[in-house]
């Protein structure tokens, strides 16, 4: 293949890729032109084309990639003209019109707000003065936004340029001015990032004529150290000045001026033949041809791969020609079977399209059973909503007007049933979650990657409706069955369950606990009693001393002497008699726990105790008519008589000791019933936690799996529905045609 045909082949492939939308799939050899704003990049391109065709102005003018295909005309009689890919069969001979069309298309693609776009503009330039080349002009690099440019314009441009120059088959043409330190050149820095060895980078130095007097770029153009950074060479050019552009200096005159500059310059005359635009064009042509030849084997291999991928995609779109009712019926039956198989495999976890990023299908149902439902059941506290008052009230109400001789079983039944009912809400919620998950599986079945199913959106919608109706039909019986499970557990409280605790063992445990509490309470009472007795002794002693002191003051001839204190037995009370007084000595012994629970013991003991404590009088001997009260305090005799005449009968008040027995008995019964409620609730909880997932799997999941195919066939496999169900999506039809064009193009 000749050198010219090689470039033409690549241009043909590029045009075809742009027309069928597969340009991103192929990495075609091309020369990418990049540079900073005001670096002379546009002038370099115009010098290569030898035409003034690029828009100029302040700010960013090139706001989207501009793909330039330079095609050499064989005859000098043909005029130079331009064709745009978006305007087929339309030629532009006036290059001022070319500028306007570039501006118009740029505004259409990138908008009028000075933003940029990745969508390119394709144009072909036919001329006898150009060599076959393909150049891509990119927006100039900038650091700061100007005017109404976006604030992140610098980042946008860098990302766009990076996408093009990072492709391995792109030749990088980095334009930088010679009057700026190369170490500060953004274009060279960016080129080094993607091509650190410089294997596919060529540097172009502009503005050599604008360098300060006494300076030159000869060392950059000739030294091996710089050429090692840019293996494809460093070439210097002299563009038209701004004044030349304003006066519209002819391009051929400008090229001659450039040639004279290098030939006459004392520093560059020795390398004049390797400088200038003419040398740059020839050099780029050779580089591109060699690069294309190098990349052709890889390009053929990639084309073969793309052909196979496109053919596979085309088979998924299916054949649009349907011949007769029989063919339509077989196609629908095939799609129904495909849908049902995919639905079942998603639940079983055998689908080939299963996600690896998140739980899906049957795995989510398992998660609902074991995590969501299991945790919800375990979080229910069986007696969290039952206070001691509630249990006590239930016990009293269950007895009615009868006495309590035994543990009230009716109260236990009355209290445990509402606690079992607490399990119903998470069970019904589990049914709803599984139903929603099955619906989600149905919606996702054959909808993501199966293009053959996507061809017929109406058929797919109908299949989803049929399966949704099937699931909804099973929702009600499943819910009713779960409700019946809870009702069954509430209907009969089976205290003969093997896991239900032995009542005697529970009584022993509670008795042991209360014995420990009683011992602790007795120790505390003894400590308080000792402390109180000590205080009474101190107070009595102080009263005696004070009384003696008063008597001594009233009787100056006192028989008292410092060594022998006087004692008056009629006016003092012995300390031993005070210590021997114990208001609790007449209390009866505590009843055993079995008597408290089962109503044992005799009330005559309480009655005798009441009569004894009520009629027993304590004859206090007082000092100055001071009397000892029942709680160990002192009061005057007058206060004693007043309290005696105004006191209420003991029998008319609630007996504190009887209340102690009643409260203690209630407390033990409450604790016993609470323990039994928790034990029985745990039994039911374990049963429900096991049986509910099984019931849902049987009534909803497995039933749907087994009947989904038959339901789809019975509802949709009907000849009167074939035509309507097999209406093809227009988007799929266009995609099929695009795949066909790709295969023709790749072949």
XYZ file of C-alpha atoms in Angstrom:
747
model
C 0.000 0.000 0.000
C 1.403 3.418 -1.016
C 2.027 6.178 1.481
C -0.860 8.246 0.155
C -3.298 5.353 0.334
C -2.308 4.644 3.930
C -3.429 8.092 5.085
C -6.543 7.938 2.911
C -7.484 4.605 4.476
C -7.251 6.032 7.995
C -9.285 9.080 6.971
C -11.940 6.837 5.469
C -12.135 4.788 8.658
C -12.379 7.958 10.730
C -15.222 9.335 8.612
C -17.107 6.045 8.817
C -16.615 5.866 12.575
C -17.982 9.380 12.961
C -21.041 8.592 10.843
C -21.972 5.365 12.677
C -20.932 6.511 16.136
C -18.027 4.198 16.906
C -15.119 6.641 16.944
C -14.476 5.914 20.627
C -13.934 2.236 19.951
C -10.971 2.728 17.626
C -7.729 4.458 18.502
C -6.744 5.776 15.067
C -3.316 7.255 14.308
C -3.504 11.059 14.281
C -1.500 14.202 15.043
C -2.827 16.170 18.012
C -1.874 19.857 18.096
C -1.723 21.418 21.558
C -0.352 24.639 22.976
C -1.034 27.540 25.264
C -3.137 30.512 24.257
C -1.156 33.051 22.187
C 1.563 30.477 21.592
C 1.116 30.666 17.789
C -0.704 27.340 17.475
C -3.336 28.656 15.017
C -0.665 30.303 12.869
C 1.251 27.005 12.685
C -1.888 25.210 11.457
C -2.643 27.900 8.888
C 0.933 27.726 7.686
C 0.556 23.940 7.223
C -2.729 24.393 5.328
C -1.382 27.552 3.627
C -4.766 29.199 4.071
C -6.168 31.746 6.517
C -9.215 29.775 7.680
C -9.231 29.727 11.524
C -11.296 32.220 13.561
C -9.274 34.711 15.569
C -9.993 36.987 18.501
C -9.462 37.464 22.228
C -10.071 34.702 24.739
C -10.791 31.102 23.784
C -11.734 30.828 20.127
C -11.233 27.086 19.620
C -13.759 25.613 22.075
C -14.072 22.090 20.682
C -11.726 19.711 18.860
C -11.260 20.573 15.188
C -10.353 17.540 13.040
C -8.523 18.663 9.886
C -8.100 16.175 7.067
C -5.666 17.548 4.478
C -6.112 15.906 1.087
C -3.793 16.582 -1.846
C -5.479 17.367 -5.167
C -3.897 15.792 -8.209
C -4.621 18.622 -10.662
C -3.653 22.227 -10.177
C -6.769 23.205 -12.128
C -8.963 22.219 -9.210
C -9.687 25.020 -6.800
C -9.016 24.638 -3.105
C -12.224 23.908 -1.178
C -13.493 22.688 2.191
C -16.165 20.134 3.159
C -17.735 19.739 6.592
C -18.863 16.324 7.769
C -22.048 17.811 9.249
C -22.819 19.390 5.851
C -22.376 16.538 3.352
C -22.150 17.320 -0.368
C -21.616 21.034 0.332
C -18.343 22.666 -0.649
C -16.895 25.955 0.628
C -14.531 27.779 -1.707
C -14.519 31.021 0.277
C -12.395 30.576 3.390
C -14.120 33.494 5.107
C -17.285 31.388 4.920
C -15.280 28.525 6.390
C -14.447 30.726 9.400
C -18.107 31.634 9.876
C -19.208 27.996 9.643
C -16.622 26.953 12.224
C -17.877 29.662 14.591
C -21.513 28.706 13.963
C -20.930 25.001 14.525
C -18.843 25.734 17.635
C -21.697 27.759 19.142
C -24.121 24.974 18.309
C -21.958 22.286 19.904
C -20.384 24.148 22.836
C -22.941 26.917 23.362
C -22.446 30.660 23.331
C -21.253 31.062 26.941
C -17.568 30.465 26.143
C -17.739 26.871 27.392
C -16.024 23.945 25.696
C -17.221 20.604 24.341
C -15.630 17.235 23.585
C -17.677 16.771 20.418
C -15.424 17.491 17.428
C -15.968 19.406 14.193
C -14.828 17.495 11.085
C -13.676 19.314 7.972
C -11.719 18.239 4.934
C -9.446 20.626 3.104
C -8.691 19.760 -0.533
C -5.707 21.576 -2.047
C -2.701 21.050 -4.298
C -0.521 22.866 -1.746
C -1.017 20.405 1.122
C 0.324 16.976 1.894
C -1.949 14.225 3.159
C -2.179 14.801 6.874
C -4.726 14.494 9.694
C -4.431 17.083 12.419
C -6.620 17.680 15.474
C -6.614 21.235 16.768
C -7.434 21.429 20.485
C -8.418 24.459 22.620
C -5.474 26.482 23.890
C -4.328 25.847 27.445
C -5.175 28.614 29.889
C -4.760 29.258 33.594
C -7.414 31.838 34.421
C -10.967 32.392 33.144
C -11.579 35.577 31.199
C -14.869 37.411 30.878
C -17.847 35.091 31.087
C -15.783 31.911 30.858
C -16.577 29.166 33.408
C -14.492 29.289 36.577
C -13.148 25.796 35.983
C -12.302 26.430 32.323
C -8.638 25.570 32.924
C -9.540 22.139 34.328
C -12.002 21.479 31.515
C -9.434 22.233 28.821
C -6.703 20.200 30.532
C -9.016 17.185 30.774
C -10.025 17.501 27.121
C -6.429 17.775 25.922
C -5.359 14.929 28.183
C -8.017 12.603 26.725
C -6.624 13.092 23.204
C -2.883 13.047 23.871
C -3.107 10.051 26.255
C -4.092 7.715 23.389
C -1.057 5.596 22.440
C -1.596 6.075 18.705
C -1.652 9.895 18.879
C 1.350 11.940 17.765
C 1.708 14.989 20.045
C 2.593 18.272 18.346
C 3.429 20.572 21.278
C 3.622 24.241 20.286
C 5.476 26.605 22.616
C 6.968 30.083 22.124
C 10.756 30.333 22.071
C 10.811 33.586 24.089
C 9.505 31.730 27.172
C 11.500 29.404 29.401
C 10.750 25.850 28.286
C 10.661 24.732 31.921
C 7.502 26.847 32.357
C 5.737 25.593 29.224
C 2.389 24.008 30.188
C 2.092 22.190 26.878
C 5.483 20.490 27.289
C 4.666 19.579 30.914
C 1.384 17.966 29.888
C 3.085 16.100 27.038
C 5.691 14.735 29.440
C 2.936 13.334 31.695
C 1.527 11.051 29.004
C 4.767 10.496 27.062
C 7.635 10.613 29.568
C 10.139 9.080 27.131
C 9.212 11.465 24.291
C 8.695 8.620 21.804
C 5.658 10.283 20.173
C 6.203 13.991 20.899
C 7.454 16.644 18.511
C 8.113 20.179 19.772
C 7.547 23.282 17.650
C 9.206 26.534 18.734
C 7.454 29.693 17.547
C 8.304 33.387 17.807
C 12.005 32.879 17.162
C 12.056 36.333 15.592
C 10.733 37.917 18.812
C 13.504 36.756 21.123
C 15.560 39.404 22.900
C 18.596 40.751 21.095
C 21.653 38.618 21.690
C 19.647 35.511 22.510
C 18.653 32.579 20.353
C 17.232 29.032 20.587
C 20.096 27.327 18.751
C 21.017 25.164 21.727
C 17.415 23.958 22.024
C 17.194 23.130 18.316
C 20.539 21.339 18.110
C 21.572 19.980 21.507
C 21.139 16.280 22.028
C 19.851 16.799 25.582
C 16.713 18.485 24.282
C 16.311 16.130 21.347
C 16.382 13.179 23.762
C 13.292 14.628 25.434
C 11.501 14.870 22.101
C 12.448 11.874 20.007
C 10.522 13.151 16.974
C 12.504 16.388 16.895
C 12.412 20.069 17.818
C 11.572 22.378 14.889
C 11.624 26.154 14.869
C 9.174 28.238 12.787
C 8.476 31.914 12.206
C 4.790 32.787 11.848
C 3.151 35.840 10.454
C 3.115 38.804 12.801
C -0.112 40.423 13.907
C 0.559 43.222 11.452
C 0.957 40.688 8.627
C -2.405 39.170 9.557
C -4.105 42.567 9.634
C -2.788 43.514 6.182
C -3.642 39.997 4.950
C -0.131 39.161 3.896
C -0.250 36.285 1.342
C 0.730 32.898 2.683
C 3.329 32.177 0.006
C 5.006 35.531 0.703
C 5.037 34.718 4.417
C 6.681 31.346 3.745
C 9.414 33.007 1.665
C 10.006 35.562 4.433
C 10.351 32.731 6.924
C 12.861 30.927 4.725
C 14.921 34.099 4.345
C 14.901 34.623 8.104
C 16.552 31.278 8.768
C 18.969 31.527 5.873
C 20.162 35.001 6.856
C 20.165 34.619 10.626
C 23.747 34.180 11.892
C 22.735 31.561 14.462
C 20.242 29.530 12.405
C 21.777 29.612 8.919
C 23.620 26.343 9.566
C 20.338 24.499 10.311
C 18.053 26.456 7.979
C 17.121 23.359 5.955
C 15.671 21.755 9.130
C 13.681 24.773 10.192
C 10.559 26.478 8.938
C 7.014 25.467 7.988
C 7.966 23.675 4.775
C 10.247 21.287 6.633
C 7.644 20.857 9.378
C 4.971 19.763 6.864
C 7.216 17.184 5.217
C 8.418 15.939 8.578
C 4.869 15.505 9.882
C 3.837 13.672 6.727
C 6.657 11.138 7.106
C 5.997 10.720 10.840
C 2.278 10.098 10.305
C 2.825 7.575 7.515
C 5.388 5.630 9.525
C 3.134 5.765 12.564
C 0.132 4.449 10.629
C 2.165 1.581 9.184
C 3.347 0.721 12.687
C -0.181 0.701 14.088
C -1.922 -1.108 11.224
C -1.463 -4.661 12.614
C -2.942 -3.636 15.961
C -5.736 -1.843 14.116
C -6.618 -4.969 12.128
C -6.694 -7.059 15.303
C -8.948 -4.563 17.013
C -11.255 -4.431 14.016
C -11.634 -8.217 14.124
C -12.573 -8.028 17.791
C -15.098 -5.284 17.117
C -16.651 -7.307 14.319
C -17.213 -10.255 16.657
C -18.697 -8.011 19.368
C -20.979 -6.266 16.913
C -22.209 -9.538 15.420
C -23.045 -10.794 18.908
C -24.922 -7.588 19.618
C -26.783 -7.933 16.327
C -27.935 -11.455 17.172
C -29.447 -10.142 20.402
C -31.598 -7.706 18.450
C -33.025 -10.654 16.527
C -34.445 -10.962 13.054
C -37.124 -8.363 12.258
C -38.818 -10.565 9.667
C -41.693 -12.602 11.116
C -43.181 -15.163 8.773
C -46.647 -16.394 9.757
C -48.432 -17.002 13.022
C -46.422 -20.139 13.797
C -43.139 -18.258 13.867
C -44.623 -15.545 16.073
C -45.989 -18.160 18.465
C -42.659 -19.928 18.772
C -40.920 -16.604 19.388
C -43.354 -15.639 22.144
C -43.067 -19.078 23.749
C -39.289 -18.756 23.657
C -39.407 -15.325 25.333
C -41.885 -16.498 27.975
C -39.645 -19.427 28.816
C -36.616 -17.153 28.920
C -38.380 -14.776 31.313
C -39.579 -17.504 33.684
C -36.177 -19.231 33.732
C -34.414 -15.974 34.490
C -36.932 -15.200 37.255
C -36.403 -18.595 38.900
C -32.605 -18.500 38.511
C -32.499 -15.056 40.149
C -34.238 -16.502 43.205
C -32.063 -19.639 43.250
C -28.851 -17.646 42.735
C -27.906 -19.359 39.475
C -28.393 -16.387 37.143
C -25.430 -15.509 34.935
C -26.261 -11.807 35.225
C -26.119 -11.732 39.031
C -24.676 -8.549 40.523
C -21.351 -8.644 42.358
C -21.780 -5.213 43.951
C -24.826 -5.787 46.161
C -27.169 -8.499 47.390
C -29.845 -9.408 44.871
C -32.530 -11.985 44.225
C -32.719 -14.934 46.594
C -29.816 -13.596 48.654
C -31.952 -10.637 49.676
C -34.803 -12.963 50.698
C -32.342 -14.890 52.865
C -31.180 -11.576 54.356
C -34.797 -10.648 55.145
C -35.404 -13.959 56.925
C -32.205 -14.130 58.953
C -31.302 -10.506 59.595
C -34.304 -8.228 59.339
C -37.004 -10.640 60.576
C -34.728 -12.508 62.978
C -33.483 -9.332 64.646
C -36.999 -7.900 64.849
C -38.238 -11.035 66.640
C -35.262 -11.110 69.000
C -35.686 -7.425 69.889
C -39.175 -7.965 71.328
C -39.049 -7.901 75.137
C -41.833 -10.147 76.483
C -42.590 -8.102 79.623
C -41.436 -4.651 78.613
C -45.014 -3.348 78.571
C -46.094 -5.142 81.777
C -45.606 -3.347 85.092
C -46.039 -4.946 88.496
C -49.305 -3.056 88.882
C -50.591 -4.562 85.625
C -49.765 -8.088 86.766
C -51.220 -7.465 90.230
C -54.423 -6.098 88.698
C -54.705 -9.071 86.356
C -54.281 -11.446 89.288
C -56.921 -9.711 91.372
C -59.347 -9.511 88.430
C -58.864 -13.171 87.563
C -59.841 -14.166 91.122
C -63.054 -12.202 91.144
C -64.647 -12.444 94.622
C -62.741 -15.590 95.522
C -59.771 -15.955 97.798
C -56.312 -16.836 96.525
C -55.427 -20.382 97.520
C -53.249 -21.307 94.551
C -51.274 -19.609 91.775
C -53.928 -18.015 89.471
C -53.533 -19.747 86.089
C -56.218 -17.559 84.541
C -54.047 -14.495 85.202
C -51.093 -16.191 83.505
C -53.190 -16.965 80.404
C -54.636 -13.472 80.409
C -51.188 -11.884 80.530
C -49.258 -14.132 78.135
C -51.629 -13.877 75.160
C -51.075 -10.122 74.477
C -47.349 -10.747 74.658
C -47.606 -13.461 72.000
C -49.603 -11.025 69.858
C -46.519 -8.771 69.781
C -44.941 -11.269 67.383
C -47.595 -10.693 64.731
C -46.362 -7.300 63.465
C -42.778 -8.366 62.512
C -44.168 -11.551 60.953
C -46.541 -9.632 58.671
C -43.780 -7.155 57.873
C -41.593 -10.070 56.794
C -44.325 -11.191 54.376
C -44.486 -7.680 52.874
C -40.708 -7.448 52.473
C -40.483 -10.788 50.671
C -43.385 -9.780 48.424
C -41.640 -6.503 47.546
C -38.381 -8.325 46.854
C -40.091 -10.775 44.496
C -41.635 -7.829 42.663
C -38.194 -6.266 42.331
C -36.796 -9.515 40.931
C -39.648 -9.584 38.436
C -38.971 -6.014 37.305
C -35.255 -6.667 36.853
C -35.704 -9.950 34.995
C -34.406 -9.723 31.409
C -34.559 -5.922 31.506
C -30.884 -4.978 31.749
C -28.729 -6.961 29.347
C -31.169 -8.964 27.241
C -31.631 -6.947 24.071
C -33.873 -9.578 22.505
C -36.348 -9.115 25.347
C -36.003 -5.343 25.081
C -37.091 -5.528 21.435
C -40.702 -5.997 22.528
C -41.485 -3.580 25.360
C -45.197 -4.375 25.357
C -44.576 -8.096 25.778
C -42.136 -7.399 28.584
C -44.657 -5.147 30.319
C -47.377 -7.786 30.035
C -45.128 -10.464 31.522
C -44.378 -8.229 34.493
C -48.113 -7.615 34.987
C -48.894 -11.348 34.946
C -46.194 -12.197 37.485
C -47.200 -9.237 39.663
C -50.797 -10.473 39.710
C -49.591 -13.952 40.634
C -47.581 -12.584 43.545
C -50.477 -10.434 44.703
C -52.766 -13.460 44.689
C -50.393 -15.289 47.009
C -49.958 -12.327 49.335
C -53.404 -12.683 50.946
C -53.280 -16.423 51.786
C -49.734 -16.066 53.089
C -50.755 -13.183 55.328
C -53.803 -15.074 56.564
C -51.723 -18.135 57.353
C -49.208 -16.082 59.346
C -52.053 -14.473 61.276
C -53.508 -17.926 61.956
C -50.154 -19.077 63.353
C -50.232 -16.322 65.970
C -53.898 -16.988 66.702
C -53.131 -20.694 67.120
C -50.437 -19.948 69.655
C -52.860 -17.708 71.552
C -55.696 -20.247 71.399
C -54.081 -22.793 73.700
C -51.370 -22.027 76.246
C -49.550 -25.332 76.535
C -47.800 -25.280 79.900
C -46.984 -28.979 79.415
C -44.471 -28.064 76.750
C -41.191 -29.914 77.371
C -39.270 -26.629 77.389
C -41.609 -25.012 79.922
C -39.882 -24.770 83.327
C -40.820 -26.951 86.318
C -42.871 -24.908 88.792
C -41.174 -26.394 91.816
C -37.748 -25.468 90.499
C -38.908 -21.928 89.870
C -40.331 -21.709 93.415
C -37.055 -22.876 94.884
C -35.106 -20.301 92.926
C -37.418 -17.489 93.981
C -37.367 -18.706 97.622
C -33.571 -18.687 97.631
C -33.523 -15.172 96.319
C -36.012 -13.971 98.898
C -34.136 -15.708 101.689
C -31.069 -13.741 100.707
C -33.113 -10.555 100.696
C -34.589 -11.366 104.147
C -31.187 -11.977 105.640
C -29.933 -8.715 104.227
C -33.050 -6.905 105.520
C -32.653 -8.392 109.022
C -29.047 -7.306 109.179
C -30.054 -3.798 108.160
C -32.850 -3.693 110.797
C -30.479 -4.894 113.483
C -27.981 -2.212 112.600
C -30.664 0.488 112.655
C -32.036 -0.847 115.984
C -28.627 -0.758 117.643
C -28.048 2.749 116.427
C -31.488 3.851 117.725
C -30.951 2.244 121.144
C -27.630 3.983 121.542
C -29.209 7.291 120.759
C -32.047 6.692 123.256
C -29.573 5.840 125.961
C -27.702 9.056 125.310
C -30.903 11.104 125.392
C -32.132 9.400 128.617
C -28.828 10.005 130.328
C -28.896 13.645 129.363
C -32.461 13.995 130.712
C -31.512 12.458 134.057
C -28.499 14.701 134.423
C -30.537 17.770 133.545
C -33.248 16.842 136.017
C -30.729 16.365 138.789
C -29.147 19.666 137.967
C -32.521 21.431 138.206
C -33.345 19.767 141.540
C -29.966 20.701 142.938
C -30.511 24.299 142.011
C -33.953 24.360 143.757
C -32.624 22.646 146.932
C -29.460 24.344 148.178
C -29.021 21.687 150.886
C -28.553 18.898 148.478
C -27.409 15.512 149.572
C -25.403 15.237 146.422
C -21.709 15.175 146.674
C -19.136 15.222 143.890
C -18.193 11.627 144.635
C -21.654 10.210 145.302
C -24.417 11.358 142.881
C -27.929 11.269 144.253
C -30.458 8.885 142.729
C -34.220 9.179 143.056
C -35.853 5.923 142.002
C -39.247 7.572 141.814
C -38.102 10.158 139.269
C -35.717 8.156 137.059
C -35.887 5.137 134.859
C -33.161 2.572 134.672
C -31.289 2.334 131.484
C -31.569 -1.418 131.549
C -35.338 -1.184 131.629
C -35.244 1.037 128.543
C -32.949 -1.318 126.681
C -35.087 -4.288 127.569
C -38.138 -2.654 125.945
C -38.609 -4.095 122.404
C -41.655 -3.278 120.353
C -40.904 -6.092 117.930
C -40.585 -8.846 120.489
C -44.246 -9.766 120.081
C -44.096 -10.100 116.266
C -44.974 -13.559 114.923
C -42.429 -15.614 113.012
C -42.467 -15.218 109.224
C -44.533 -17.753 107.295
C -42.884 -20.129 104.860
C -42.949 -19.237 101.128
C -45.330 -22.064 100.214
C -47.890 -20.697 102.662
C -47.584 -17.244 101.107
C -48.140 -18.590 97.570
C -50.861 -21.110 98.287
C -52.763 -19.231 101.025
C -51.393 -21.361 103.903
C -51.031 -20.279 107.479
C -53.653 -19.226 109.983
C -55.129 -15.785 110.276
C -55.671 -16.412 113.997
C -52.033 -15.622 114.564
C -52.555 -12.219 113.067
C -55.720 -11.701 115.096
C -54.073 -12.711 118.337
C -51.180 -10.463 117.496
C -53.547 -7.577 116.860
C -55.372 -8.094 120.108
C -52.116 -8.360 121.928
C -50.584 -5.232 120.486
C -53.824 -3.317 120.721
C -54.608 -3.966 124.443
C -51.139 -4.219 125.888
C -50.392 -1.004 127.793
C -46.927 0.225 128.621
C -46.822 1.842 132.011
C -44.050 4.385 131.670
C -42.177 5.565 134.705
C -41.274 9.084 133.969
C -39.014 11.819 135.060
C -41.009 15.109 135.207
C -44.016 13.233 133.711
C -42.045 12.248 130.536
C -43.423 9.138 128.804
C -41.858 6.826 126.267
C -43.765 6.542 122.984
C -44.076 3.410 120.883
C -41.260 4.463 118.583
C -38.864 5.097 121.414
C -39.470 8.852 121.696
C -40.651 10.797 124.727
C -43.840 12.784 125.376
C -45.465 14.388 128.374
C -48.189 12.730 130.349
C -50.659 15.388 129.175
C -49.777 14.666 125.574
C -50.204 10.967 126.314
C -53.723 11.404 127.680
C -54.712 13.658 124.758
C -53.415 11.158 122.202
C -55.170 8.330 123.997
C -58.553 10.077 124.011
C -58.296 11.233 120.375
C -56.681 8.115 118.820
C -58.483 5.907 116.330
C -58.952 2.257 117.035
C -56.243 0.050 115.659
C -58.774 -2.294 114.157
C -60.208 0.536 112.016
C -56.848 1.219 110.333
C -55.040 -0.957 107.727
C -52.870 -3.323 109.699
C -49.276 -2.641 108.684
C -48.065 -6.123 109.474
C -50.858 -7.720 107.394
C -50.021 -5.419 104.500
C -46.446 -6.521 104.748
C -47.535 -10.113 104.371
C -49.889 -9.261 101.511
C -47.316 -7.135 99.646
C -44.640 -9.763 100.072
C -46.949 -12.472 98.847
C -48.020 -10.365 95.849
C -44.434 -9.551 95.052
C -43.466 -13.198 94.963
C -46.457 -14.193 92.879
C -45.776 -11.303 90.472
C -42.185 -12.392 90.078
C -43.263 -15.970 89.525
C -45.809 -15.059 86.852
C -43.348 -12.720 85.140
C -40.792 -15.527 85.023
C -43.354 -17.933 83.560
C -44.510 -15.387 80.950
C -40.932 -14.873 79.750
C -40.312 -18.621 79.648
C -43.449 -19.366 77.650
C -42.910 -16.371 75.347
C -39.419 -17.620 74.508
C -40.902 -20.984 73.511
C -43.442 -19.353 71.182
C -40.821 -16.904 69.878
C -38.528 -19.744 68.894
C -41.375 -21.551 67.139
C -42.525 -18.467 65.209
C -38.977 -17.557 64.207
C -38.624 -21.002 62.652
C -42.054 -21.529 61.066
C -42.712 -18.102 59.492
C -39.832 -18.212 56.927
C -40.843 -21.759 56.059
C -44.463 -20.721 55.511
C -43.478 -17.748 53.322
C -41.162 -19.892 51.231
C -43.862 -22.529 50.748
C -46.873 -20.294 50.119
C -45.265 -17.449 48.184
C -41.715 -18.035 46.924
C -41.797 -21.705 45.924
C -45.372 -21.518 44.687
C -44.495 -18.609 42.402
C -41.400 -20.380 41.084
C -43.386 -23.501 40.243
C -46.356 -21.779 38.585
C -44.843 -18.700 36.904
C -44.221 -20.384 33.540
C -47.685 -21.947 33.330
C -49.301 -18.652 34.289
C -47.366 -16.737 31.612
C -48.241 -19.229 28.912
C -51.929 -19.396 29.845
C -52.288 -15.608 29.878
C -50.087 -14.506 26.950
C -49.774 -17.389 24.510
C -52.824 -16.436 22.471
C -52.922 -15.889 18.727
C -55.075 -12.777 19.004
C -52.325 -11.140 21.105
C -49.302 -12.083 18.975
C -49.350 -9.054 16.687
C -49.793 -6.568 19.500
C -47.187 -8.142 21.793
C -44.530 -8.350 19.072
C -44.494 -4.667 18.184
C -40.819 -3.830 18.008
C -39.273 -0.811 19.692
C -38.106 1.812 17.172
C -34.894 2.416 19.121
C -33.993 -1.265 18.912
C -34.677 -1.250 15.165
C -32.327 1.698 14.663
C -29.655 0.025 16.810
C -29.918 -3.101 14.665
C -29.348 -1.058 11.502
C -26.405 0.684 13.132
C -24.849 -2.682 13.991
C -25.281 -3.824 10.402
C -23.510 -0.716 9.119
C -20.691 -1.289 11.585
C -20.179 -4.844 10.421
C -20.059 -3.700 6.797
C -17.615 -0.953 7.714
C -15.342 -3.188 9.827
C -15.313 -5.836 7.120
